[in-house]
CSV table of C-alpha atoms in Angstrom, one decimal:
chain,number,residue,atom,x,y,z
A,1,GLN,CA,-27.1,146.5,10.3
A,2,MET,CA,-24.3,144.6,8.7
A,3,SER,CA,-25.4,145.2,5.2
A,4,SER,CA,-26.1,148.5,5.6
A,5,LEU,CA,-22.6,149.2,6.9
A,6,LEU,CA,-21.3,146.9,4.0
A,7,ARG,CA,-23.1,149.1,1.1
A,8,THR,CA,-22.1,152.3,2.8
A,9,SER,CA,-18.3,151.5,3.1
A,10,SER,CA,-18.2,150.2,-0.7
A,11,PHE,CA,-17.9,146.8,0.7
A,12,ALA,CA,-14.3,147.6,1.9
A,13,VAL,CA,-14.3,146.0,5.4
A,14,GLN,CA,-12.5,143.4,7.0
A,15,PRO,CA,-13.6,139.5,5.9
A,16,GLN,CA,-13.9,138.6,9.7
A,17,MET,CA,-17.4,140.9,9.9
A,18,LEU,CA,-19.0,138.3,7.4
A,19,ARG,CA,-17.2,135.4,9.0
A,20,CYS,CA,-19.5,135.6,11.8
A,21,TRP,CA,-22.6,134.7,9.6
A,22,LEU,CA,-20.9,131.2,8.9
A,23,GLN,CA,-21.7,130.5,12.5
A,24,LEU,CA,-25.3,130.9,12.0
A,25,LYS,CA,-27.7,127.9,12.7
A,26,LEU,CA,-30.7,128.3,10.5
A,27,ASP,CA,-32.9,125.3,10.1
A,28,ALA,CA,-35.5,126.7,7.3
A,29,ALA,CA,-36.7,123.3,6.4
A,30,ARG,CA,-39.9,124.6,5.1
A,31,PRO,CA,-40.7,127.4,2.8
A,32,VAL,CA,-42.4,130.5,4.2
A,33,ASP,CA,-45.3,130.1,1.9
A,34,GLU,CA,-46.1,126.9,3.7
A,35,ALA,CA,-45.7,128.0,7.3
A,36,THR,CA,-47.6,131.3,6.4
A,37,LYS,CA,-50.6,129.2,4.8
A,38,ARG,CA,-50.6,126.4,7.8
A,39,ALA,CA,-50.6,129.8,10.1
A,40,LYS,CA,-53.4,131.7,8.2
A,41,LYS,CA,-55.5,128.3,8.4
A,42,ARG,CA,-55.0,127.7,12.0
A,43,ARG,CA,-55.5,131.4,12.9
A,44,ARG,CA,-59.0,131.1,11.1
A,45,SER,CA,-60.1,127.9,12.8
A,46,LEU,CA,-59.6,129.5,16.5
A,47,ASP,CA,-62.2,131.3,18.3
A,48,PRO,CA,-61.5,134.9,19.1
A,49,LEU,CA,-60.0,134.0,22.7
A,50,ALA,CA,-57.7,131.4,21.5
A,51,LYS,CA,-56.5,133.7,18.6
A,52,GLU,CA,-55.7,136.4,21.4
A,53,LEU,CA,-53.8,133.5,23.4
A,54,ALA,CA,-52.0,132.3,20.6
A,55,LEU,CA,-50.9,136.1,19.7
A,56,ALA,CA,-49.8,136.8,22.9
A,57,GLU,CA,-47.5,133.5,23.3
A,58,GLY,CA,-46.2,133.9,19.6
A,59,GLU,CA,-46.8,130.9,17.2
A,60,ARG,CA,-44.3,128.3,16.6
A,61,GLY,CA,-44.0,129.1,13.1
A,62,ASP,CA,-42.8,132.6,13.8
A,63,ALA,CA,-39.1,131.0,14.2
A,64,SER,CA,-39.1,129.5,11.3
A,65,VAL,CA,-40.2,132.7,9.3
A,66,LYS,CA,-37.8,134.6,11.1
A,67,GLN,CA,-35.1,132.2,10.2
A,68,ASN,CA,-36.2,132.4,6.7
A,69,ALA,CA,-36.1,136.4,6.5
A,70,VAL,CA,-32.3,136.1,8.1
A,71,LEU,CA,-31.6,133.5,5.4
A,72,GLU,CA,-32.9,135.9,2.5
A,73,HIS,CA,-31.4,138.9,4.1
A,74,VAL,CA,-27.9,137.1,4.3
A,75,PHE,CA,-28.3,135.8,0.6
A,76,VAL,CA,-29.1,139.3,-0.9
A,77,THR,CA,-26.1,140.5,0.6
A,78,TYR,CA,-23.7,137.9,-0.4
A,79,ALA,CA,-25.1,138.5,-3.9
A,80,ARG,CA,-24.6,142.4,-3.7
A,81,VAL,CA,-20.7,141.4,-2.6
A,82,ILE,CA,-20.6,139.1,-5.6
A,83,LYS,CA,-22.0,141.5,-7.8
A,84,LYS,CA,-20.3,144.8,-6.5
A,85,CYS,CA,-16.6,143.5,-5.8
A,86,PRO,CA,-16.0,139.8,-7.5
A,87,SER,CA,-12.2,139.8,-7.1
A,88,GLY,CA,-12.2,141.5,-3.7
A,89,PRO,CA,-11.3,140.2,-0.1
A,90,LEU,CA,-14.8,139.3,1.1
A,91,LEU,CA,-15.2,136.9,-1.9
A,92,PRO,CA,-14.1,133.6,0.1
A,93,ILE,CA,-16.2,134.4,2.9
A,94,VAL,CA,-19.1,134.8,0.8
A,95,LEU,CA,-18.5,131.9,-1.4
A,96,GLN,CA,-18.1,129.5,2.0
A,97,GLY,CA,-21.5,131.0,3.3
A,98,VAL,CA,-23.2,130.4,-0.1
A,99,ALA,CA,-22.3,126.8,-0.2
A,100,LYS,CA,-23.2,126.5,3.5
A,101,PHE,CA,-26.8,128.0,3.0
A,102,ALA,CA,-27.5,127.0,-0.8
A,103,HIS,CA,-29.5,124.2,0.0
A,104,GLN,CA,-32.0,126.1,2.5
A,105,VAL,CA,-32.6,128.5,-0.2
A,106,ASN,CA,-36.0,128.6,-2.0
A,107,VAL,CA,-35.6,130.0,-5.4
């Protein structure tokens, strides 16, 4: 929702709005492809009853997949800010965010 608000307001928002993303604690240690391949392989090997139980409880890998999605969403927004207003007041906050999360991004 924050990224859509940024786009609709033409990136004319207070820098504190993006500062909250710097507080995110993301542990995207493994790439999404590995997590999904491992989960698919595990789901194939389970019997039907165990499949239903696993779906009801939620997979352990769901957290890393969600964190990777959040990280991707944040970086797309950072890239838009850098592209649309490279000299705006949001740039220092965006660069701090890129520096903080860059080592977790899979290109």
